[in-house]
Short mmCIF file of C-alpha atoms and ligand atoms in Angstrom, two decimals:
data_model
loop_
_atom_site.label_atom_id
_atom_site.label_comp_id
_atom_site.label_asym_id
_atom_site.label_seq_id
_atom_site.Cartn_x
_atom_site.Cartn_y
_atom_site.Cartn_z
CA UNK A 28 129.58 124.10 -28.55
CA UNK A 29 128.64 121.28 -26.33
CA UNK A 30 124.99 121.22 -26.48
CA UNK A 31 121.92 118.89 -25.59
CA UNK A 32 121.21 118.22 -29.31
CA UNK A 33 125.09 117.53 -29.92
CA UNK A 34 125.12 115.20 -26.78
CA UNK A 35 121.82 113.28 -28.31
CA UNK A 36 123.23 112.95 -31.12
CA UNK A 37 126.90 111.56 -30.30
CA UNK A 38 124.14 109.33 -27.68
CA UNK A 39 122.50 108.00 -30.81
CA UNK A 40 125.84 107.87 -32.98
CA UNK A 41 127.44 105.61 -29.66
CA UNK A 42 124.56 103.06 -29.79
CA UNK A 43 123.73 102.87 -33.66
CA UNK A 44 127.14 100.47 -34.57
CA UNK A 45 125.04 99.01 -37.47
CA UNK A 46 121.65 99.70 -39.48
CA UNK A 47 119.80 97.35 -37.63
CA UNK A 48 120.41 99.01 -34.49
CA UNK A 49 120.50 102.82 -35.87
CA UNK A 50 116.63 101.37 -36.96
CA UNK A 51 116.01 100.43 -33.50
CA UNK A 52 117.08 103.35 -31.94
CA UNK A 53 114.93 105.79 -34.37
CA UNK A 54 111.99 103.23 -33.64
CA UNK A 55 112.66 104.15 -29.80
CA UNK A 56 112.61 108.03 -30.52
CA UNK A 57 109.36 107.59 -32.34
CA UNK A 58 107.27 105.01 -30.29
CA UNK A 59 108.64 107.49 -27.00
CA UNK A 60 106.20 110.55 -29.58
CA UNK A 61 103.36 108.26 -29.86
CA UNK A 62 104.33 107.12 -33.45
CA UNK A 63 102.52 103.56 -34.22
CA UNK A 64 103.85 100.69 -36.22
CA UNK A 65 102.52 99.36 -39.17
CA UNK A 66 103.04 95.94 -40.85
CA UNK A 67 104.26 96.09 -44.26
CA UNK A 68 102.22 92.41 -44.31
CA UNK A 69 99.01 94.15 -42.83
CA UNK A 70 96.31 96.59 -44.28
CA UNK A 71 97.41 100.28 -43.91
CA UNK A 72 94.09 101.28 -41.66
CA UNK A 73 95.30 104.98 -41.14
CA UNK A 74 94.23 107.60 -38.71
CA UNK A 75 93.73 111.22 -39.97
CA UNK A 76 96.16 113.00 -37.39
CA UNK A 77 97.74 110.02 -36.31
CA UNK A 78 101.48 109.46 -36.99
CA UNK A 79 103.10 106.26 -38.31
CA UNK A 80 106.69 104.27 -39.01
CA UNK A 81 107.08 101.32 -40.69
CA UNK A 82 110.49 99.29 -41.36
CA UNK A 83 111.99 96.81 -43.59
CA UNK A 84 114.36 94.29 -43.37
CA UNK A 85 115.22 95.73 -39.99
CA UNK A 86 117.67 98.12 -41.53
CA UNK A 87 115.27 100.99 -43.22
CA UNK A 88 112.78 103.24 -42.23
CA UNK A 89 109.90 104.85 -43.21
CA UNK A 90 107.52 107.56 -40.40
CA UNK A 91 105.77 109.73 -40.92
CA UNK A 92 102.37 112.14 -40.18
CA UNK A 93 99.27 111.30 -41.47
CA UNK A 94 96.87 114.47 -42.38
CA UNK A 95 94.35 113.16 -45.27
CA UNK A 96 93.33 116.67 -45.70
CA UNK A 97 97.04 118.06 -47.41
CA UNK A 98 98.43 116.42 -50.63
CA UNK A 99 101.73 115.55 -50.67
CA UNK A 100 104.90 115.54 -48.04
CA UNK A 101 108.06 116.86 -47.01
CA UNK A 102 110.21 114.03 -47.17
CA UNK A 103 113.14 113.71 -45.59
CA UNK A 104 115.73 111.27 -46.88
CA UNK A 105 119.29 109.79 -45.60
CA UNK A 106 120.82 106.16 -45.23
CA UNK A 107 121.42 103.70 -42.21
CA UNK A 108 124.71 102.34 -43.46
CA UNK A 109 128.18 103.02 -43.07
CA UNK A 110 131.43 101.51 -44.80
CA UNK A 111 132.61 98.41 -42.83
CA UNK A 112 134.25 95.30 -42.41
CA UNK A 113 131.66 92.39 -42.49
CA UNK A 114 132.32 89.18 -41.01
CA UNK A 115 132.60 86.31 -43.78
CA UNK A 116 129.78 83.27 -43.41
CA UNK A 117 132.46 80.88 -42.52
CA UNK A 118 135.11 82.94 -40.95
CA UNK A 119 137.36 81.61 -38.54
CA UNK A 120 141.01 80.91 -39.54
CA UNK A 121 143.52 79.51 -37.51
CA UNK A 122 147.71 80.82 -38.01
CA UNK A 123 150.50 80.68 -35.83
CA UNK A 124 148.19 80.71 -32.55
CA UNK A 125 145.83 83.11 -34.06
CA UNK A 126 142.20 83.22 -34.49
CA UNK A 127 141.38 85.77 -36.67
CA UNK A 128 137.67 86.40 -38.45
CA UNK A 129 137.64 86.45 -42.35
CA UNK A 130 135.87 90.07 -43.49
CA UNK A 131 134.85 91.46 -46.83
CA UNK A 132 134.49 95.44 -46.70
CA UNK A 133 131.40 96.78 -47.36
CA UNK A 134 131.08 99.80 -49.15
CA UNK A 135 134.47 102.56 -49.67
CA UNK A 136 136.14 101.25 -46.62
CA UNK A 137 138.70 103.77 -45.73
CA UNK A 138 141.55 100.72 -44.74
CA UNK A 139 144.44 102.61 -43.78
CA UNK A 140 141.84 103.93 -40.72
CA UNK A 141 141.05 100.78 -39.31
CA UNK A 142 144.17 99.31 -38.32
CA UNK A 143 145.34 99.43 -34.53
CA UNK A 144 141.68 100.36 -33.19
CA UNK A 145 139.67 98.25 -30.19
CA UNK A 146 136.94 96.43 -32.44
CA UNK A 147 134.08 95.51 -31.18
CA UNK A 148 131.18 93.24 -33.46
CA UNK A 149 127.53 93.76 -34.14
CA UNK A 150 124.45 92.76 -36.52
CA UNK A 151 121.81 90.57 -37.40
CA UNK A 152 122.05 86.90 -36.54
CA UNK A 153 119.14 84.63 -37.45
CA UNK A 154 118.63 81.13 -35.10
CA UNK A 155 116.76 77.91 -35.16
CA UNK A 156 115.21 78.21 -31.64
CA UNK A 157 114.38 75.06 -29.81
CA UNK A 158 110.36 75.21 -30.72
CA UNK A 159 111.94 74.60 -34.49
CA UNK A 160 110.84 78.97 -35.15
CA UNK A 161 113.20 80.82 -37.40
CA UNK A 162 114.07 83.85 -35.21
CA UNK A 163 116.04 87.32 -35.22
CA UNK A 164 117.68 88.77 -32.78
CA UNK A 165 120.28 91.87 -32.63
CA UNK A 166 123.51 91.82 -30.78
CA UNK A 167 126.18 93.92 -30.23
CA UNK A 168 128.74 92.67 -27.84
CA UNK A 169 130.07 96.18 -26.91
CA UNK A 170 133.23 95.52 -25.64
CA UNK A 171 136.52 95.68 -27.47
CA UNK A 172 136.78 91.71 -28.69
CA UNK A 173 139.41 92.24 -31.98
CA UNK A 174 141.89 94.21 -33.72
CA UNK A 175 143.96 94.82 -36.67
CA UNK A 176 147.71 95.80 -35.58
CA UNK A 177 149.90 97.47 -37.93
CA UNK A 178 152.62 95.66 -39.36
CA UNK A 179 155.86 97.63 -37.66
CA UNK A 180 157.65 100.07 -39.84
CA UNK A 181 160.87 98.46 -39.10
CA UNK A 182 159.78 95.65 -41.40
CA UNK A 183 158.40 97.89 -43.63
CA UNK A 184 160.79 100.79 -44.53
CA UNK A 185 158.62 102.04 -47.59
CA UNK A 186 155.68 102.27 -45.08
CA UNK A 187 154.89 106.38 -45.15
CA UNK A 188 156.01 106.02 -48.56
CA UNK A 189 153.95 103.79 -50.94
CA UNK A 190 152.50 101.04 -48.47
CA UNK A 191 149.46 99.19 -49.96
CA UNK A 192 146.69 97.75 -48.20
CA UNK A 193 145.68 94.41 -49.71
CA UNK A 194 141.74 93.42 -48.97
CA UNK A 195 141.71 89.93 -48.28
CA UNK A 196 145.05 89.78 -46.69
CA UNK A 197 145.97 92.98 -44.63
CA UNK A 198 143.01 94.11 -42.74
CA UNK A 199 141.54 90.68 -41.37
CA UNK A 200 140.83 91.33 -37.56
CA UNK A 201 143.05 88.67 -34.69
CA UNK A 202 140.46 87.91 -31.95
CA UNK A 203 142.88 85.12 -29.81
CA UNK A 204 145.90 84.00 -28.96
CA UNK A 205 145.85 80.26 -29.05
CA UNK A 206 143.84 77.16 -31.11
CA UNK A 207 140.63 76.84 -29.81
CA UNK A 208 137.76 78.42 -30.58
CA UNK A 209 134.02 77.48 -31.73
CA UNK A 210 132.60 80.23 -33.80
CA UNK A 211 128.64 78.92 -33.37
CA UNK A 212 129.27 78.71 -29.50
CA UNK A 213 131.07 82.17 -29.29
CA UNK A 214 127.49 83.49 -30.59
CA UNK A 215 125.21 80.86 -28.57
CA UNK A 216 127.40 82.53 -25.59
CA UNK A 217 126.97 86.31 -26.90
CA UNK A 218 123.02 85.84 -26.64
CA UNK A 219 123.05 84.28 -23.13
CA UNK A 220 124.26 87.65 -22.18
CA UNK A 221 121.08 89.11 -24.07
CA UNK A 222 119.04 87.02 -21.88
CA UNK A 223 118.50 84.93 -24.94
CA UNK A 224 118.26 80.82 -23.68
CA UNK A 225 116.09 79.16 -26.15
CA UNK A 226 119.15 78.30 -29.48
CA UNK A 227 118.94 75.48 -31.30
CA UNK A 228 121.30 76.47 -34.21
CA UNK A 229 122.50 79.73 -35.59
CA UNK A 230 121.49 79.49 -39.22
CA UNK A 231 122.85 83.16 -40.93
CA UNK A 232 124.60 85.97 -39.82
CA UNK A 233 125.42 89.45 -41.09
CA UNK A 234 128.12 90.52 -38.74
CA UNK A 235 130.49 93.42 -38.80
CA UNK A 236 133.03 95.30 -36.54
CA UNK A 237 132.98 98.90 -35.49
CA UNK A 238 135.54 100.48 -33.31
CA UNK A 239 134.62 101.03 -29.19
CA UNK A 240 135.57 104.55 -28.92
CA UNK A 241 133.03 107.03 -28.25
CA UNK A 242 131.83 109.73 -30.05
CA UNK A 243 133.49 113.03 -28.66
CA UNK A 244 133.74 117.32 -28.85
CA UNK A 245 137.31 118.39 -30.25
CA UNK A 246 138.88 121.13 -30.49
CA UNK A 247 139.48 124.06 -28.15
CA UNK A 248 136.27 125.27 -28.17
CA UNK A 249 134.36 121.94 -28.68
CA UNK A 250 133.75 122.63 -32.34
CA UNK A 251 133.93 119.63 -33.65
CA UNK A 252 132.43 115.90 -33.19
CA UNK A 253 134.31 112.79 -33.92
CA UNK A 254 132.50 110.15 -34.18
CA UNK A 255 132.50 106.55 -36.12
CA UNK A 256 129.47 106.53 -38.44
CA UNK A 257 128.98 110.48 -39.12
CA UNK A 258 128.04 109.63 -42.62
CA UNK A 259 125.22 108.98 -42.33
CA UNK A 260 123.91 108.43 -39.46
CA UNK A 261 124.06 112.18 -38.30
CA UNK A 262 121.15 112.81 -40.93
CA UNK A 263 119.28 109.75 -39.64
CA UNK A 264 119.30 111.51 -36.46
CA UNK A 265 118.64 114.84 -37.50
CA UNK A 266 115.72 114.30 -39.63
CA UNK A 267 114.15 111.86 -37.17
CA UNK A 268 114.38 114.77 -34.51
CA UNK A 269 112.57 117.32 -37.58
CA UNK A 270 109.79 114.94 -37.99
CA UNK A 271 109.27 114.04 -34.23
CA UNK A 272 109.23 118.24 -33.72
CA UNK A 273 107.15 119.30 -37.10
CA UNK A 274 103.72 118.79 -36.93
CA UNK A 275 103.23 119.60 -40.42
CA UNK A 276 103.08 116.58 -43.24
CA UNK A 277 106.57 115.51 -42.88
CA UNK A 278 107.94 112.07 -44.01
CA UNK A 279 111.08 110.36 -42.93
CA UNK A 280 113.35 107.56 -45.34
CA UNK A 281 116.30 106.32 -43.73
CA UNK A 282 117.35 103.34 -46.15
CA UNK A 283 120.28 100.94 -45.87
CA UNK A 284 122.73 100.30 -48.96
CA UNK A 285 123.33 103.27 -49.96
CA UNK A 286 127.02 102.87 -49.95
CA UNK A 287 126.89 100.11 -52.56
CA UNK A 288 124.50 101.39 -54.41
CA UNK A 289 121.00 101.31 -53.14
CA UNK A 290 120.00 98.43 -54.77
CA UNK A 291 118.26 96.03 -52.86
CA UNK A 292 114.82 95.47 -51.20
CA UNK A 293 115.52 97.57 -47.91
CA UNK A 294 117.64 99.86 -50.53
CA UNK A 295 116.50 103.25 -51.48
CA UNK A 296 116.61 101.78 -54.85
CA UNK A 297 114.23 99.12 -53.56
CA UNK A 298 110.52 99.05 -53.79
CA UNK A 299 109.72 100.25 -49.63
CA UNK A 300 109.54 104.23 -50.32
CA UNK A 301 106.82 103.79 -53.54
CA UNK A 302 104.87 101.01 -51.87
CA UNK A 303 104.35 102.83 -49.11
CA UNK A 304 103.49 105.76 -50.61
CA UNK A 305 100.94 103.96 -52.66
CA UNK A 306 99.64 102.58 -49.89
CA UNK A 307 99.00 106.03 -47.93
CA UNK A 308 97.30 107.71 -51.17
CA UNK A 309 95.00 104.77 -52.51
CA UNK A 310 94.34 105.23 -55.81
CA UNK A 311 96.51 106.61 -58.55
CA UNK A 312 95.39 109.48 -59.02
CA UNK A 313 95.78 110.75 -55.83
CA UNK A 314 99.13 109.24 -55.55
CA UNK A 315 100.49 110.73 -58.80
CA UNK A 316 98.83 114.40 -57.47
CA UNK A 317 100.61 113.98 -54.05
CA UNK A 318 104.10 113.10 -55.95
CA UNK A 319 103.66 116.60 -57.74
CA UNK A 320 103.22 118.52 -54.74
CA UNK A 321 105.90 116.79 -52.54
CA UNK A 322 109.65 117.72 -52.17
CA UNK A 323 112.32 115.32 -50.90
CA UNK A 324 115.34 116.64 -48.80
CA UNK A 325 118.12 114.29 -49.33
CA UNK A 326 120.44 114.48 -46.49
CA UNK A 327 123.89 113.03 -46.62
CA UNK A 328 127.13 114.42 -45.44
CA UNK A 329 129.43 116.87 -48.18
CA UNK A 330 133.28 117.10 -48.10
CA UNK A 331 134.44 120.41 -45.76
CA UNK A 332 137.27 121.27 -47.48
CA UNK A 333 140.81 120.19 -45.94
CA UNK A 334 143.21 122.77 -45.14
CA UNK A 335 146.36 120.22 -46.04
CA UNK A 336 144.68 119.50 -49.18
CA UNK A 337 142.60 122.28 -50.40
CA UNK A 338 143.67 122.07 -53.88
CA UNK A 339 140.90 118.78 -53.82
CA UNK A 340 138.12 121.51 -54.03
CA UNK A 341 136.58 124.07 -56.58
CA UNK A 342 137.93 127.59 -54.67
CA UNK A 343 134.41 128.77 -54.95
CA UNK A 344 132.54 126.02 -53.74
CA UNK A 345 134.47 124.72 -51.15
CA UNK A 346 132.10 123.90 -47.88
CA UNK A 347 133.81 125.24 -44.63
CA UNK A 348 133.04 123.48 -40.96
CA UNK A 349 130.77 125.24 -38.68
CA UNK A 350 129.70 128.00 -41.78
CA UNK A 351 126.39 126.39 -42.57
CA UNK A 352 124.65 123.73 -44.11
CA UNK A 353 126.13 122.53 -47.62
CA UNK A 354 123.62 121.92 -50.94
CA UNK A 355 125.15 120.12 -53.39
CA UNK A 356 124.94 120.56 -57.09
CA UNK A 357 125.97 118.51 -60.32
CA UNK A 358 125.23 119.45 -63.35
CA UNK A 359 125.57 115.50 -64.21
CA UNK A 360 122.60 114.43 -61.74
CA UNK A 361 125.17 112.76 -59.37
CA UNK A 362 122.94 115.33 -57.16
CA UNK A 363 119.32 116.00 -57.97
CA UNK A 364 118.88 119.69 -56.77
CA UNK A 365 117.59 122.13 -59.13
CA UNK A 366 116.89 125.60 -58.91
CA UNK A 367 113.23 125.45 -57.81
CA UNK A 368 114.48 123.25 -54.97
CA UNK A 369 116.98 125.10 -54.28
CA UNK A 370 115.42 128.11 -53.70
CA UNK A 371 112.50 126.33 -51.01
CA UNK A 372 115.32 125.66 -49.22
CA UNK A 373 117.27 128.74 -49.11
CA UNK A 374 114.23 130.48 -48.23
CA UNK A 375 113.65 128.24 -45.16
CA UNK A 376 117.56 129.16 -43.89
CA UNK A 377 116.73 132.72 -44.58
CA UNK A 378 113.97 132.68 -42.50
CA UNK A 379 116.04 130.62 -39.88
CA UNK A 380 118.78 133.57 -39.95
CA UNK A 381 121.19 131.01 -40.84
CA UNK A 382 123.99 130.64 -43.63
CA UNK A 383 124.38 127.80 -46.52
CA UNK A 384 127.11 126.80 -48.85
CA UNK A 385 126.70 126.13 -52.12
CA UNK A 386 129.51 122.65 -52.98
CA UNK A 387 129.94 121.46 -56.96
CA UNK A 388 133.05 119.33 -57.13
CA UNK A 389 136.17 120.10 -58.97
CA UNK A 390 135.39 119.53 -63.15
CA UNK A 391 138.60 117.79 -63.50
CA UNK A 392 137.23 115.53 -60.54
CA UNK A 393 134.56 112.71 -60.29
CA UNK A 394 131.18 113.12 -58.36
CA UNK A 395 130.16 111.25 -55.42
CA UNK A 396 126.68 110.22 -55.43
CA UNK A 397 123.55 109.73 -52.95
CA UNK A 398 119.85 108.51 -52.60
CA UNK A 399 118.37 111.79 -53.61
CA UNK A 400 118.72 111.23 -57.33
CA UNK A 401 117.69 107.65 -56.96
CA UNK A 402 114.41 108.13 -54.62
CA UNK A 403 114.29 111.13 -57.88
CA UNK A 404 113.98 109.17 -60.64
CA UNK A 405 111.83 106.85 -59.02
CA UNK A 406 109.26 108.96 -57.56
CA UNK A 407 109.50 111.69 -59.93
CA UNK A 408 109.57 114.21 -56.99
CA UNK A 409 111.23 117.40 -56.88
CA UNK A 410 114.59 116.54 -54.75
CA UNK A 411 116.49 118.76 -53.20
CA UNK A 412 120.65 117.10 -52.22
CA UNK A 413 121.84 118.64 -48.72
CA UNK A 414 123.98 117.83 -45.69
CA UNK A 415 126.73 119.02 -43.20
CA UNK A 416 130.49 119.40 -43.73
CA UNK A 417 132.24 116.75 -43.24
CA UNK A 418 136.22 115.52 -43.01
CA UNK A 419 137.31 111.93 -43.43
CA UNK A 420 134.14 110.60 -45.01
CA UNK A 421 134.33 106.73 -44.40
CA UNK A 422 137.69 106.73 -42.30
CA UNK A 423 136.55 104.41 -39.27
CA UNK A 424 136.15 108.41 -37.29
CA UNK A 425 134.79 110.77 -39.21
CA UNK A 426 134.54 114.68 -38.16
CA UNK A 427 132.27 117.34 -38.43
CA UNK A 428 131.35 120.95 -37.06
CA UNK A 429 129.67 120.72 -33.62
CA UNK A 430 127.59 123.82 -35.31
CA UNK A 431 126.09 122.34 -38.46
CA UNK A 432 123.70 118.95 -37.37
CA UNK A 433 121.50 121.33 -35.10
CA UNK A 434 121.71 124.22 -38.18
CA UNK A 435 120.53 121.65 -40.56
CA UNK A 436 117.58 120.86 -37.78
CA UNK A 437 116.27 124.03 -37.75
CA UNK A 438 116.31 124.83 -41.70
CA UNK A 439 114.54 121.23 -42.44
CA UNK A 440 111.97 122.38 -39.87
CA UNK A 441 111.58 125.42 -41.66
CA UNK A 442 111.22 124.43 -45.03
CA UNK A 443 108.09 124.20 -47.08
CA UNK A 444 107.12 122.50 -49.82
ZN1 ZN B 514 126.67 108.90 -47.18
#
């Protein structure tokens, strides 16, 4: 099942190790289609026929196709974030010749996955340069620089047994051997490399570690993809790809912090989606018409079901790899499908020739949640929750059916609103 698409995608999975840069990579995809920025700080001046993205905070998204003449849009939703490990502000401690960096997890970090794996660091770090300008820049040093080893089982007997992993203690990454080391010239040195000359002082950072292995096929027929990331940047690059390939009123939201919550002012919780969408229709009345007649697709990954725990899923509604696209339903609003959205999209994977699965999780069992039933009650657009099977869902590699990102392509194309 090794494809283009697939190889595109594990491409873009590779090179996205944080929001800032899965941003800059959709930015790329677009501005290669002719898409033109616009500055949240600027006038909207827009184009009939003329297709846009717009970005906040570095981390979130917003394109989409301007045609003045049709009301409303087929928005397509998903987030830029993934659970991590995020470097502390002051982070450097110094034990028995060690340096390790201080980290606070970020969203449902999956610990038990992270430890004995070649870290590498990435993110946002913000500089005094030496004309006295507050500036951003975006690194990612690539290379393996860190890890978290084990502690042996032979000092550990209980260690398949009951071992706990302790937050601030257990998972903090070793970067050196030895006593010396300067934490503002370790960065000063990182942006040389980026051809960056000009720092005066590194004010802020927001810093966090990914593991260097690749994205890859599995299985003896390639039918799966391992990847770090999967949730959720698989749906970033998926509905990117609809949008660039639709020509019909499509809209794209790829918003950061969903996996703590949403709230924030690049979070789909945030202001960005409304504003803008104020901002495209004018006047209230038009905007309030256009919110009636749009439909948002909220993409984020579902749990396939495990075969060495199955018992975790409703026998009925238990989402298989590689056996279609998975809607998700709660009859609590942790999703925000209904019937009537639903059914637009089940038409559109009829009409593809392709198979969905229908996922509700166990009653005795709590719900995960996503952005659709936020960017819902916020909008007060008809939402539709979707997205591919998935195993380990925040484990530093996640997996997924080599089938299902391209299936989910083609019904998102197909689907109208
Ligand atoms: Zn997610």
């Amino acid at each position: 099942m090794k494809n283009k698409f697939n190889d595109e995608l594990l491409n873009f999975l590779d090179n996205s190790t944080t929001p800032f840069s899965a941003t800059a990579n959709m930015v790329k995809i677009l501005t290669n289609m002719n898409f033109i920025r616009l500055d949240e700080s600027e006038t909207f001046n827009l184009i009939d026929g003329q297709s846009y993205y717009v970005t906040r905070n570095d981390s979130s998204l917003i394109a989409f196709r301007y045609n003045k003449e049709l009301l409303g849009f087929k928005m397509m939703g998903a987030h830029t974030d993934s659970p991590t490990l995020k470097v502390k502000p002051n982070p450097v401690i110094k034990k028995n010749s060690t340096i390790q960096l201080g980290v606070e997890p970020y969203g449902g970090v999956l610990f038990n996955t992270w430890f004995d794996r070649d870290l590498s660091l990435a993110g946002r770090v913000t500089y005094l340069n030496e004309s006295e300008n507050i500036e951003d820049a975006i690194l990612d040093l690539k290379t393996p620089i860190a890890l978290i080893p084990s502690l042996a089982i032979h000092l550990d007997k209980n260690a398949n047994k009951d071992r706990t992993i302790n937050a601030q203690t257990d998972i903090v990454p070793l970067i050196s051997s030895g006593e010396k080391f300067d934490f503002e010239e370790f960065l000063k040195s990182s942006f040389k490399d980026l051809g960056i000359t000009d720092v005066s002082t590194i004010l802020s950072h927001e810093l966090s570690f990914y593991d260097t292995q690749k994205a890859s096929y599995v299985g003896l027929n390639k039918e799966f993809i391992t990847s770090a990331r999967i949730d959720n940047l698989l749906s970033c690059y998926v509905i990117t790809k609809a949008l660039v390939d639709s020509s019909d009123n499509s809209l794209i939201f790829c918003s950061d912090h969903e996996e703590v919550g949403s709230d924030s002012t690049s979070g789909a919780g945030g202001t960005f989606l409304e504003e803008v969408l104020r901002r495209i229709h004018k006047d209230d009345e038009q905007y309030f018409k256009a919110m009636r007649a749009s439909l948002m697709i909220s993409c984020d990954n579902a749990h396939a079901i495990h075969p060495n725990f199955s018992s975790k899923h409703d026998e009925n509604h238990s989402p298989k790899i590689n056996q279609g696209v998975v809607v998700k339903v709660n009859a609590n609003q942790r999703y925000a499908s209904n019937s009537s959205s639903i059914a637009k999209f089940k038409l559109a994977a009829l009409k593809a020739d392709l198979k969905i699965q229908e996922f509700v999780t166990r009653s005795d069992m709590g719900c995960g949640s996503t952005i659709g039933p936020i960017t819902a009650t916020k909008l007060g657009v008809e939402t539709i929750d979707v997205g591919v099977p998935t195993f380990a869902m925040h484990s530093i590699r996640e997996s997924a059916g080599a089938q299902d990102a391209q299936e989910l392509y083609e019904i998102l194309k197909l689907v109208s609103f």
